[in-house]
Coordinates of C-alpha atoms and ligand atoms in Angstrom, one line a residue:
X290 CA 101.0 -234.1 -56.0
X291 CA 97.9 -232.7 -54.0
X292 CA 97.4 -229.1 -54.7
X293 CA 97.8 -226.7 -51.8
X294 CA 94.7 -224.6 -51.1
X295 CA 95.2 -221.0 -49.9
X296 CA 94.1 -220.1 -46.4
X297 CA 91.5 -217.7 -48.0
X298 CA 89.5 -218.1 -51.1
X299 CA 89.6 -214.5 -52.3
X300 CA 91.9 -211.6 -51.8
X301 CA 90.9 -208.8 -49.5
X302 CA 92.5 -206.0 -47.5
X303 CA 90.8 -204.4 -44.3
X304 CA 91.4 -200.9 -45.7
X305 CA 89.6 -201.4 -48.9
X306 CA 86.4 -202.9 -47.7
X307 CA 83.4 -202.6 -45.5
X308 CA 83.3 -203.7 -41.9
X309 CA 80.4 -204.8 -39.6
X310 CA 80.4 -205.6 -35.8
X311 CA 78.2 -208.0 -34.0
X312 CA 78.2 -209.8 -30.7
X313 CA 77.5 -213.2 -32.1
X314 CA 77.6 -214.3 -35.8
X315 CA 75.7 -217.4 -36.9
X316 CA 76.7 -218.7 -40.3
X317 CA 73.6 -220.7 -41.4
X318 CA 69.9 -220.2 -40.9
X319 CA 68.6 -223.8 -40.8
X320 CA 67.3 -225.4 -37.6
X321 CA 70.6 -225.4 -35.8
X322 CA 71.5 -221.8 -36.6
X323 CA 68.1 -220.3 -35.7
X324 CA 68.0 -222.4 -32.4
X325 CA 71.3 -220.9 -31.6
X326 CA 70.1 -217.5 -32.2
X327 CA 67.1 -218.1 -29.9
X328 CA 69.7 -218.9 -27.3
X329 CA 71.6 -215.6 -27.3
X330 CA 70.8 -213.2 -24.6
X331 CA 68.4 -210.4 -26.0
X332 CA 70.8 -207.5 -25.0
X333 CA 73.3 -209.0 -27.5
X334 CA 73.3 -208.4 -31.2
X335 CA 73.2 -211.5 -33.5
X336 CA 73.6 -211.8 -37.3
X337 CA 72.5 -214.9 -39.0
X338 CA 73.9 -215.4 -42.6
X339 CA 72.2 -217.6 -45.1
X340 CA 73.5 -218.2 -48.7
X341 CA 70.0 -218.3 -50.3
X342 CA 66.6 -217.5 -48.7
X343 CA 66.3 -218.5 -45.1
X344 CA 63.5 -221.0 -46.1
X345 CA 66.0 -223.0 -48.2
X346 CA 67.8 -225.5 -46.0
X347 CA 67.9 -229.3 -45.3
X348 CA 65.8 -228.6 -42.3
X349 CA 63.1 -227.1 -44.2
X350 CA 62.9 -230.5 -46.3
X351 CA 62.9 -232.8 -43.3
X352 CA 59.9 -235.1 -43.7
X353 CA 59.7 -237.8 -41.0
X354 CA 60.1 -236.0 -37.7
X355 CA 62.0 -235.7 -34.3
X356 CA 62.8 -238.5 -32.3
X357 CA 62.2 -238.1 -28.4
X358 CA 61.1 -240.2 -25.5
X359 CA 57.6 -238.6 -24.9
X360 CA 55.5 -241.8 -24.4
X361 CA 55.1 -243.1 -20.8
X362 CA 55.9 -246.6 -22.2
X363 CA 59.2 -245.6 -23.6
X364 CA 62.6 -245.1 -22.0
X365 CA 65.6 -242.9 -22.4
X366 CA 67.6 -246.0 -22.0
X367 CA 66.0 -247.6 -25.0
X368 CA 66.4 -244.5 -27.2
X369 CA 70.0 -244.5 -26.3
X370 CA 70.5 -248.2 -27.0
X371 CA 68.8 -248.0 -30.4
X372 CA 71.0 -244.9 -31.4
X373 CA 74.2 -246.9 -30.3
X374 CA 73.2 -250.0 -32.1
X375 CA 72.6 -248.1 -35.4
X376 CA 75.9 -246.2 -34.9
X377 CA 78.2 -249.3 -35.6
X378 CA 80.1 -249.0 -32.2
X379 CA 81.3 -245.5 -32.9
X380 CA 78.8 -243.5 -31.1
X381 CA 80.1 -241.5 -28.1
X382 CA 77.8 -242.9 -25.3
X383 CA 78.1 -239.7 -23.2
X384 CA 77.0 -237.6 -26.2
X385 CA 74.1 -240.0 -27.0
X386 CA 72.8 -239.8 -23.5
X387 CA 73.1 -236.1 -23.3
X388 CA 71.2 -235.6 -26.5
X389 CA 68.6 -238.2 -25.9
X390 CA 67.7 -236.9 -22.4
X391 CA 67.2 -233.4 -23.7
X392 CA 64.6 -234.3 -26.5
X393 CA 61.5 -233.8 -24.5
X394 CA 62.8 -230.2 -23.4
X395 CA 63.8 -229.3 -27.0
X396 CA 60.5 -230.6 -28.5
X397 CA 58.4 -228.8 -25.7
X398 CA 60.2 -225.6 -26.7
X399 CA 59.1 -225.9 -30.3
X400 CA 55.5 -226.6 -29.1
X401 CA 55.8 -223.4 -27.0
X402 CA 57.0 -221.4 -30.0
X403 CA 54.2 -222.4 -32.1
X404 CA 55.2 -225.5 -34.1
X405 CA 52.0 -227.4 -34.8
X406 CA 52.8 -231.2 -34.4
X407 CA 50.3 -233.8 -35.5
X408 CA 48.0 -235.1 -32.7
X409 CA 46.0 -238.3 -32.3
X410 CA 43.5 -238.7 -29.5
X411 CA 44.4 -235.4 -28.0
X412 CA 48.1 -236.4 -27.6
X413 CA 51.1 -236.0 -29.8
X414 CA 51.0 -238.6 -32.6
X415 CA 54.2 -240.6 -32.6
X416 CA 55.4 -242.7 -35.5
X417 CA 58.2 -245.3 -35.9
X418 CA 61.1 -245.4 -38.3
X419 CA 63.9 -247.8 -39.0
X420 CA 66.1 -248.8 -36.0
X421 CA 63.8 -247.5 -33.5
X422 CA 62.4 -250.0 -31.0
X423 CA 59.4 -247.8 -30.0
X424 CA 56.9 -245.1 -31.5
X425 CA 58.8 -242.0 -30.7
X426 CA 59.0 -239.7 -33.7
X427 CA 56.7 -236.6 -33.5
X428 CA 55.9 -235.2 -36.9
X429 CA 53.9 -232.2 -38.4
X430 CA 51.6 -231.8 -41.3
X431 CA 52.0 -235.5 -42.1
X432 CA 55.3 -235.6 -43.8
X433 CA 56.3 -232.0 -43.8
X434 CA 57.9 -231.7 -40.4
X435 CA 60.8 -229.6 -41.3
X436 CA 58.6 -227.0 -43.1
X437 CA 56.3 -226.5 -40.2
X438 CA 59.2 -226.4 -37.5
X439 CA 61.1 -223.9 -39.8
X440 CA 57.9 -221.8 -40.3
X441 CA 57.7 -221.5 -36.6
X442 CA 61.5 -220.7 -36.1
X443 CA 61.8 -218.2 -38.8
X444 CA 58.8 -216.4 -37.5
X445 CA 60.3 -216.2 -34.0
X446 CA 63.7 -215.3 -35.3
X447 CA 62.3 -212.4 -37.4
X448 CA 60.3 -211.2 -34.3
X449 CA 63.3 -211.1 -32.0
X450 CA 64.5 -207.5 -31.9
X451 CA 68.2 -208.5 -31.6
X452 CA 68.5 -210.9 -34.6
X453 CA 69.2 -209.7 -38.2
X454 CA 68.9 -212.4 -40.9
X455 CA 71.3 -211.6 -44.0
X456 CA 69.8 -213.7 -46.8
X457 CA 71.4 -214.3 -50.1
X458 CA 74.8 -213.8 -48.5
X459 CA 77.7 -216.3 -48.9
X460 CA 80.3 -217.0 -46.2
X461 CA 83.6 -217.3 -47.9
X462 CA 86.0 -217.9 -44.9
X463 CA 86.3 -217.6 -41.2
X464 CA 88.6 -214.7 -40.2
X465 CA 91.3 -215.9 -37.6
X466 CA 93.9 -214.1 -35.7
X467 CA 96.4 -215.7 -33.6
X468 CA 94.6 -219.0 -33.9
X469 CA 91.3 -217.6 -32.8
X470 CA 88.1 -217.1 -34.8
X471 CA 87.2 -213.3 -35.1
X472 CA 84.2 -213.5 -37.5
X473 CA 83.9 -214.1 -41.1
X474 CA 84.3 -212.7 -44.6
X475 CA 81.1 -212.8 -46.4
X476 CA 79.8 -211.7 -49.9
X477 CA 76.6 -210.7 -51.3
X478 CA 75.9 -209.4 -54.8
X479 CA 74.6 -205.9 -53.6
X480 CA 77.4 -205.1 -51.1
X481 CA 80.4 -207.2 -52.4
X482 CA 82.6 -208.4 -49.5
X483 CA 82.2 -207.5 -45.9
X484 CA 84.4 -208.3 -43.0
X485 CA 82.0 -209.3 -40.1
X486 CA 83.7 -208.9 -36.8
X487 CA 82.1 -211.2 -34.0
X488 CA 83.0 -211.8 -30.4
X489 CA 81.9 -215.3 -31.0
X490 CA 81.0 -217.2 -34.1
X491 CA 78.8 -220.3 -34.6
X492 CA 79.0 -222.4 -37.7
X493 CA 75.6 -224.1 -38.6
X494 CA 76.0 -224.5 -42.3
X495 CA 74.6 -227.9 -42.7
X496 CA 75.6 -231.0 -44.7
X497 CA 77.3 -231.9 -48.0
X498 CA 74.9 -234.1 -50.1
X499 CA 75.3 -232.1 -53.1
X500 CA 78.7 -233.7 -53.6
X501 CA 76.8 -236.7 -55.0
X502 CA 74.8 -237.1 -58.2
X503 CA 72.0 -238.8 -56.3
X504 CA 71.0 -236.9 -53.2
X505 CA 68.1 -235.8 -51.2
X506 CA 69.6 -232.7 -50.2
X507 CA 68.8 -229.1 -51.7
X508 CA 71.3 -227.1 -53.6
X509 CA 72.7 -225.3 -50.5
X510 CA 74.1 -228.6 -49.0
X511 CA 77.6 -228.2 -50.7
X512 CA 79.8 -228.8 -47.5
X513 CA 81.0 -225.0 -47.3
X514 CA 81.2 -225.0 -43.6
X515 CA 83.3 -228.0 -43.5
X516 CA 85.8 -226.6 -46.0
X517 CA 86.0 -223.1 -44.4
X518 CA 86.4 -224.6 -40.9
X519 CA 89.3 -226.9 -42.3
X520 CA 90.9 -224.0 -43.8
X521 CA 90.8 -222.0 -40.5
X522 CA 92.5 -225.0 -38.8
X523 CA 89.5 -226.6 -37.0
X524 CA 89.6 -230.4 -36.5
X525 CA 87.2 -232.5 -38.7
X526 CA 86.4 -236.1 -38.2
X527 CA 84.4 -239.2 -39.4
X528 CA 84.5 -237.6 -42.9
X529 CA 84.0 -241.0 -44.5
X530 CA 80.5 -241.6 -43.1
X531 CA 77.9 -240.1 -45.7
X532 CA 74.6 -241.8 -45.0
X533 CA 72.7 -243.0 -48.1
X534 CA 68.9 -242.8 -47.6
X535 CA 67.6 -246.1 -49.0
X536 CA 64.4 -244.9 -50.7
X537 CA 64.8 -241.8 -52.9
X538 CA 62.4 -241.5 -55.8
X539 CA 64.1 -242.4 -59.1
X540 CA 62.3 -241.2 -62.0
X541 CA 64.2 -240.1 -64.9
X542 CA 64.0 -236.3 -65.3
X543 CA 62.3 -236.0 -61.8
X544 CA 63.5 -234.5 -58.6
X545 CA 65.4 -236.9 -56.3
X546 CA 62.7 -236.5 -53.7
X547 CA 63.1 -238.5 -50.5
X548 CA 60.4 -241.1 -49.8
X549 CA 60.5 -241.1 -45.9
X550 CA 61.4 -244.1 -43.8
X551 CA 58.1 -243.3 -42.2
X552 CA 56.4 -244.9 -45.1
X553 CA 58.0 -248.3 -44.4
X554 CA 57.1 -247.3 -40.7
X555 CA 53.5 -247.3 -41.8
X556 CA 54.0 -250.9 -43.4
X557 CA 55.1 -250.3 -46.9
X558 CA 57.0 -253.1 -48.4
X559 CA 60.1 -253.1 -50.6
X560 CA 59.8 -255.3 -53.6
X561 CA 62.1 -255.8 -56.7
X562 CA 61.0 -255.6 -60.2
X563 CA 59.4 -259.0 -60.1
X564 CA 57.3 -258.2 -57.1
X565 CA 59.5 -260.0 -54.6
X566 CA 59.6 -258.8 -51.1
X567 CA 63.3 -259.0 -50.6
X568 CA 64.2 -257.4 -47.3
X569 CA 63.8 -260.5 -45.1
X570 CA 66.1 -262.4 -47.2
X571 CA 68.8 -259.8 -45.9
X572 CA 67.9 -259.0 -42.4
X573 CA 65.2 -260.2 -40.0
X574 CA 64.0 -256.7 -39.3
X575 CA 62.9 -256.5 -42.8
X576 CA 61.9 -253.1 -44.2
X577 CA 62.7 -251.5 -40.7
X578 CA 66.2 -252.5 -40.5
X579 CA 68.8 -249.5 -40.3
X580 CA 69.4 -247.4 -43.3
X581 CA 72.8 -248.9 -44.1
X582 CA 71.4 -252.4 -44.1
X583 CA 68.4 -251.5 -46.3
X584 CA 70.6 -249.4 -48.7
X585 CA 73.1 -252.4 -49.1
X586 CA 70.2 -254.8 -49.7
X587 CA 68.6 -252.5 -52.3
X588 CA 71.9 -252.2 -54.2
X589 CA 72.4 -256.0 -54.1
X590 CA 68.8 -256.6 -55.3
X591 CA 69.3 -254.0 -58.2
X592 CA 72.4 -256.0 -59.2
X593 CA 70.6 -259.4 -58.9
X594 CA 67.6 -258.3 -60.9
X595 CA 69.6 -256.1 -63.3
X596 CA 67.2 -253.2 -62.8
X597 CA 68.1 -249.6 -61.9
X598 CA 65.8 -249.4 -58.9
X599 CA 63.5 -251.3 -56.5
X600 CA 60.0 -250.3 -55.7
X601 CA 58.1 -249.3 -52.5
X602 CA 54.7 -251.0 -52.4
X603 CA 51.8 -249.5 -50.5
X604 CA 49.0 -251.4 -52.1
X605 CA 48.1 -253.4 -49.1
X606 CA 47.7 -250.3 -46.8
X607 CA 44.4 -248.3 -46.3
X608 CA 44.5 -245.6 -49.1
X609 CA 42.7 -242.9 -46.9
X610 CA 45.4 -243.4 -44.2
X611 CA 48.2 -243.3 -46.8
X612 CA 46.9 -240.1 -48.3
X613 CA 46.3 -238.4 -45.0
X614 CA 49.9 -239.3 -43.5
X615 CA 52.0 -238.6 -46.7
X616 CA 50.1 -235.8 -48.5
X617 CA 53.6 -234.3 -49.9
X618 CA 54.8 -237.6 -51.2
X619 CA 51.5 -238.2 -52.7
X620 CA 51.8 -234.9 -54.5
X621 CA 55.2 -235.3 -55.8
X622 CA 54.4 -238.7 -57.0
X623 CA 51.2 -237.6 -58.8
X624 CA 53.3 -235.2 -60.7
X625 CA 54.8 -238.1 -62.5
X626 CA 51.5 -239.9 -62.8
X627 CA 52.0 -242.2 -59.9
X628 CA 49.2 -242.8 -57.4
X629 CA 50.8 -244.0 -54.3
X630 CA 47.8 -246.0 -53.1
X631 CA 48.0 -248.1 -56.2
X632 CA 51.2 -247.7 -58.2
X633 CA 54.7 -249.0 -57.0
X634 CA 56.9 -246.2 -56.3
X635 CA 60.5 -246.6 -58.0
X636 CA 63.2 -245.9 -55.5
X637 CA 66.8 -246.4 -54.9
X638 CA 69.5 -245.0 -52.4
X639 CA 70.9 -241.4 -52.6
X640 CA 73.3 -239.4 -50.5
X641 CA 71.3 -238.0 -47.5
X642 CA 73.1 -237.1 -44.3
X643 CA 76.7 -236.3 -43.3
X644 CA 77.7 -238.1 -40.1
X645 CA 81.1 -236.5 -40.0
X646 CA 82.2 -232.8 -39.7
X647 CA 83.7 -230.3 -37.5
X648 CA 84.7 -231.9 -34.0
X649 CA 82.9 -230.4 -31.1
X650 CA 82.6 -230.9 -27.3
X651 CA 79.3 -231.4 -25.5
X652 CA 78.7 -227.5 -25.6
X653 CA 79.4 -227.1 -29.4
X654 CA 82.9 -225.7 -28.8
X655 CA 85.1 -226.6 -31.9
X656 CA 89.0 -226.9 -31.6
X657 CA 89.3 -223.3 -32.7
X658 CA 88.9 -220.7 -29.8
X659 CA 85.7 -218.4 -30.2
X660 CA 84.3 -220.9 -32.8
X661 CA 81.2 -223.0 -32.0
X662 CA 79.3 -225.3 -34.4
X663 CA 75.8 -227.0 -34.4
X664 CA 73.8 -229.2 -36.7
X665 CA 74.7 -231.4 -39.6
X666 CA 78.1 -229.5 -40.1
X667 CA 79.5 -231.2 -36.8
X668 CA 80.7 -234.4 -36.0
X669 CA 79.6 -234.7 -32.6
X670 CA 79.8 -238.5 -31.9
X671 CA 76.1 -238.8 -31.6
X672 CA 75.6 -240.7 -34.9
X673 CA 78.8 -242.7 -34.8
X674 CA 79.1 -244.4 -38.3
X675 CA 75.4 -244.4 -39.1
X676 CA 72.7 -242.1 -38.0
X677 CA 69.5 -243.4 -36.5
X678 CA 66.4 -242.0 -38.2
X679 CA 65.2 -238.6 -36.9
X680 CA 68.0 -238.1 -34.5
X681 CA 69.4 -235.2 -36.6
X682 CA 66.7 -232.6 -36.2
X683 CA 67.2 -233.4 -32.6
X684 CA 71.0 -232.8 -32.5
X685 CA 70.5 -229.6 -34.4
X686 CA 68.1 -228.5 -31.5
X687 CA 70.4 -229.7 -28.6
X688 CA 73.6 -228.4 -30.1
X689 CA 72.1 -225.1 -31.6
X690 CA 70.8 -224.4 -27.9
X691 CA 74.1 -225.3 -26.2
X692 CA 76.2 -223.5 -28.8
X693 CA 74.1 -220.5 -28.7
X694 CA 74.1 -220.2 -24.8
X695 CA 77.9 -220.7 -24.8
X696 CA 78.5 -218.2 -27.5
X697 CA 76.2 -215.9 -25.7
X698 CA 77.9 -216.1 -22.2
X699 CA 81.4 -215.8 -23.8
X700 CA 80.4 -212.9 -25.9
X701 CA 78.9 -211.1 -22.8
X702 CA 82.3 -211.3 -21.2
X703 CA 84.0 -209.3 -24.0
X704 CA 83.8 -205.6 -24.1
X705 CA 83.0 -203.7 -27.3
X706 CA 86.0 -202.2 -29.1
X707 CA 84.8 -201.7 -32.7
X708 CA 88.3 -202.2 -34.2
X709 CA 89.3 -204.1 -37.1
X710 CA 92.4 -206.1 -37.2
X711 CA 94.9 -206.4 -39.9
X712 CA 94.1 -209.7 -41.8
X713 CA 94.7 -209.7 -45.4
X714 CA 95.0 -212.1 -48.4
X715 CA 96.8 -210.4 -51.1
X716 CA 95.9 -211.3 -54.6
X717 CA 97.9 -214.0 -56.3
X718 CA 98.4 -214.8 -60.0
X719 CA 95.3 -216.3 -61.4
X720 CA 95.0 -218.4 -64.5
X721 CA 92.9 -216.7 -67.2
X722 CA 91.8 -219.6 -69.2
X723 CA 88.0 -219.9 -69.0
X724 CA 86.8 -222.9 -67.2
X725 CA 83.5 -224.8 -67.4
X726 CA 82.6 -225.1 -63.6
X727 CA 79.3 -226.9 -64.3
X728 CA 81.3 -229.6 -66.0
X729 CA 83.7 -230.1 -63.2
X730 CA 80.8 -230.1 -60.6
X731 CA 78.9 -232.7 -62.6
X732 CA 82.1 -234.7 -63.0
X733 CA 82.8 -234.6 -59.2
X734 CA 79.2 -235.6 -58.5
X735 CA 79.4 -238.5 -60.8
X736 CA 82.8 -239.6 -59.4
X737 CA 81.6 -239.5 -55.8
X738 CA 78.5 -241.4 -56.6
X739 CA 80.5 -244.0 -58.7
X740 CA 83.5 -244.5 -56.3
X741 CA 82.3 -243.2 -52.9
X742 CA 78.9 -244.4 -53.0
X743 CA 76.9 -247.3 -51.1
X744 CA 79.6 -249.7 -52.1
X745 CA 83.3 -248.7 -52.0
X746 CA 86.8 -250.5 -52.7
X747 CA 90.4 -249.4 -52.7
X748 CA 90.9 -249.3 -56.4
X749 CA 87.8 -247.2 -57.0
X750 CA 88.8 -244.7 -54.2
X751 CA 92.3 -244.6 -55.5
X752 CA 91.1 -243.6 -59.0
X753 CA 88.8 -241.0 -57.4
X754 CA 91.6 -239.5 -55.4
X755 CA 93.6 -239.0 -58.5
X756 CA 90.9 -237.4 -60.3
X757 CA 90.1 -235.1 -57.5
X758 CA 93.7 -234.2 -57.0
X759 CA 94.0 -233.3 -60.5
X760 CA 90.9 -231.0 -60.6
X761 CA 92.2 -229.6 -57.2
X762 CA 95.5 -228.6 -58.9
X763 CA 93.8 -226.3 -61.3
X764 CA 90.7 -225.1 -59.6
X765 CA 91.9 -224.5 -56.0
X766 CA 94.5 -221.8 -57.0
X767 CA 92.0 -219.7 -58.7
X768 CA 90.3 -216.7 -57.6
X769 CA 86.6 -216.8 -58.4
X770 CA 84.3 -213.9 -58.0
X771 CA 80.9 -215.5 -57.3
X772 CA 79.6 -218.6 -55.3
X773 CA 79.5 -220.9 -58.1
X774 CA 83.5 -221.1 -58.1
X775 CA 83.6 -220.9 -54.3
X776 CA 81.2 -223.8 -53.9
X777 CA 83.0 -226.0 -56.3
X778 CA 86.4 -225.2 -54.4
X779 CA 84.7 -226.2 -51.1
X780 CA 83.2 -229.3 -52.7
X781 CA 86.6 -230.4 -53.9
X782 CA 88.2 -229.9 -50.6
X783 CA 85.5 -231.8 -48.6
X784 CA 85.1 -234.5 -51.5
X785 CA 89.0 -235.1 -51.2
X786 CA 88.8 -235.4 -47.2
X787 CA 86.0 -237.9 -47.5
X788 CA 87.9 -240.1 -50.0
X789 CA 91.0 -240.0 -47.9
X790 CA 89.2 -240.9 -44.8
X791 CA 87.1 -243.8 -46.6
X792 CA 90.3 -245.1 -48.1
X793 CA 92.3 -245.1 -44.9
X794 CA 89.5 -247.1 -43.1
X795 CA 90.2 -250.6 -44.3
X796 CA 86.9 -252.1 -42.8
X797 CA 83.0 -252.0 -43.2
X798 CA 81.3 -250.2 -40.6
X799 CA 77.9 -248.3 -40.5
X800 CA 77.4 -246.4 -43.7
X801 CA 80.9 -247.4 -45.0
X802 CA 80.8 -250.6 -47.0
X803 CA 84.1 -251.8 -48.3
X804 CA 83.7 -254.6 -50.8
X805 CA 87.5 -255.4 -50.3
X806 CA 87.2 -255.2 -46.5
X807 CA 83.8 -256.5 -45.9
X808 CA 84.1 -257.2 -42.2
X809 CA 84.2 -254.9 -39.2
X810 CA 87.6 -254.5 -37.5
X811 CA 87.3 -253.4 -34.1
X812 CA 91.0 -254.1 -33.3
X813 CA 92.1 -251.4 -35.7
X814 CA 89.3 -249.2 -36.6
X815 CA 87.0 -248.5 -33.6
X816 CA 88.2 -245.1 -33.7
X817 CA 87.7 -241.7 -35.5
X818 CA 89.8 -240.4 -38.4
X819 CA 90.5 -236.8 -37.9
X820 CA 91.9 -234.1 -40.2
X821 CA 93.5 -230.8 -39.4
X822 CA 94.8 -228.6 -42.1
X823 CA 98.4 -228.7 -40.9
X824 CA 98.5 -232.5 -41.5
X825 CA 96.7 -233.3 -44.7
X826 CA 97.1 -232.4 -48.4
X827 CA 94.6 -229.6 -48.3
X828 CA 97.1 -227.5 -46.3
Ligands
FAD991 C1 64.9 -234.6 -47.7 C2 65.4 -234.7 -46.2 C3 64.6 -235.1 -45.2 C4 65.0 -235.1 -43.9 N1 64.2 -235.7 -42.9 C5 64.8 -235.8 -41.6 C6 63.9 -236.1 -40.7 O1 62.5 -236.4 -40.7 N2 64.2 -236.1 -39.3 C7 65.6 -235.8 -39.1 O2 65.9 -235.6 -37.8 N3 66.5 -235.3 -39.9 C8 66.0 -235.2 -41.2 N4 66.9 -234.8 -42.3 C9 68.1 -234.2 -41.9 C10 68.0 -232.9 -41.3 O3 67.0 -232.2 -42.0 C11 69.3 -232.1 -41.3 O4 70.3 -232.9 -40.8 C12 69.0 -230.9 -40.4 O5 67.9 -230.1 -40.8 C13 70.4 -230.1 -40.4 O6 70.1 -228.7 -40.1 P1 71.2 -227.6 -40.1 O7 70.6 -226.2 -39.4 O8 72.5 -228.2 -39.5 O9 71.4 -227.4 -41.6 P2 70.4 -226.8 -42.8 O10 69.2 -226.9 -42.2 O11 70.8 -227.5 -44.0 O12 70.8 -225.4 -42.8 C14 72.0 -224.9 -43.3 C15 72.1 -223.3 -43.4 O13 73.4 -222.9 -43.7 C16 73.3 -222.1 -44.9 N5 74.7 -222.1 -45.4 C17 75.2 -223.1 -46.0 N6 76.5 -222.8 -46.6 C18 76.6 -221.4 -46.4 C19 77.5 -220.4 -46.9 N7 78.7 -220.8 -47.6 N8 77.3 -219.2 -46.5 C20 76.2 -218.9 -46.0 N9 75.1 -219.7 -45.5 C21 75.5 -221.1 -45.8 C22 72.2 -222.5 -45.6 O14 71.8 -221.3 -46.5 C23 71.3 -222.9 -44.5 O15 70.6 -221.7 -44.1 C24 66.3 -234.8 -43.6 C25 67.2 -234.1 -44.6 C26 66.7 -234.0 -45.8 C27 67.5 -233.5 -46.9

């Protein structure tokens, strides 16, 4: 039997804790959260909560760049068409059009706020990545786009007089009253638990790559926002669609660094252990086929050659250009004695980007009143079953701006009353047997990698569901006292939803490849799988 998860992770009582009041509460300080903060009217107070330092986020790690139609020879219609083609017939065309048309505005704002994008011949330099039919990816510092954008955004947020950033602060749960969001319960090691009451709340907690053993995502990406939105009753959708990046550095003992798609955009080849350039055996677009196609091809080539990885080969490219364009990748590889201008780079797929998440409308409204969401935590319909490269920073900017504006307008219409409401979660009996949380986390990551990875089948997912339900039974009822336990509870909840959705979808589409259902099945499955707390086993 699936284990019930309590509505709140920890016990609390409003009479026995601190309270804080703000107009807008933003959970997450990556690109989406900070862009939302910039959109709130200066007369309103904003609190941004980040679970580690604000510099640590998926946004900060982004390499390749942001997609946008900026070249006179490019067209919005083409960017829209490329996005929809990659998305496996599951994109919402209205959403795609809305996001693509805003790209020039949103990239222009970043320039105005001091982000230093790379230039060539006095114009913005534009690269191309898999699935794009035109050069339309702006980038910064070669392959450190996220770091540069976040430098500019963090600076701007810190300068804003109305924005407070609470770092090292973990969001446990959304506070809800009569079905509407009223803020969040947060924790940090200095102050313990605080009830933050907000007129409007924006969820921008990012993705869930850490559910997998092999991932490009930093430690913060544990899917907390999806789990806490689910506990609060918000609808989630498309949870089966985790995108695997085809080329993640694979060196025993090394970090799983992403080797950006832009490397293939610059002309790098994918070769197997025998030096065979295999991508054209699988797809006429070769190395620049969409990510799901390249990931599938790599896994199949690894099986064929009985080798744990394939290689990126840049030998035929101009070494000076390679080093100028990819300084960060060159530096990471150099730490493992690899010179990317000569040596082949060992790579294989890893979990990279969560297409699914909290259902939102065009303005970023969730299904819970007073709760908005933006960035990787959402399932907006932009990416469908498979994200087109470099569309996610764009999505974070567009939805961040809209959610911020919407929350700001709605908050401005509510008077201050500085009163706390009676919401409590009384303590329950907890099991006292010590538990090795790291062991369960490792087991979960291995299970997800093995049975919910690039290739899936019903038997494997059934086995995964049995294991995860078993772990849920003894982990979810416990009350932990710090983020290690809370993250594990969130990861189990999100992992279970992902497996349930992938198991239900008896077809192959976008990032989901089912060995037992290898064809796309538009008659039955050209639709979204949604979850609400009331109708699944997490409730
Ligand atoms: C290696 C890598 C390279 C990428 N390259 C590109 C690229 O070139 N182009 C592109 O478009 N996309 C790229 N992406 C994807 C893109 O970076 C992300 O989708 C995007 O940055 C997500 O932004 P976000 O603001 O939604 O989330 P994030 O930037 O991940 O921010 C999440 C925030 O939420 C906070 N948070 C999470 N849980 C909690 C909690 N419980 N309590 C409090 N705070 C919490 C975190 O501390 C963090 O501040 C890349 C991703 C990775 C990992």
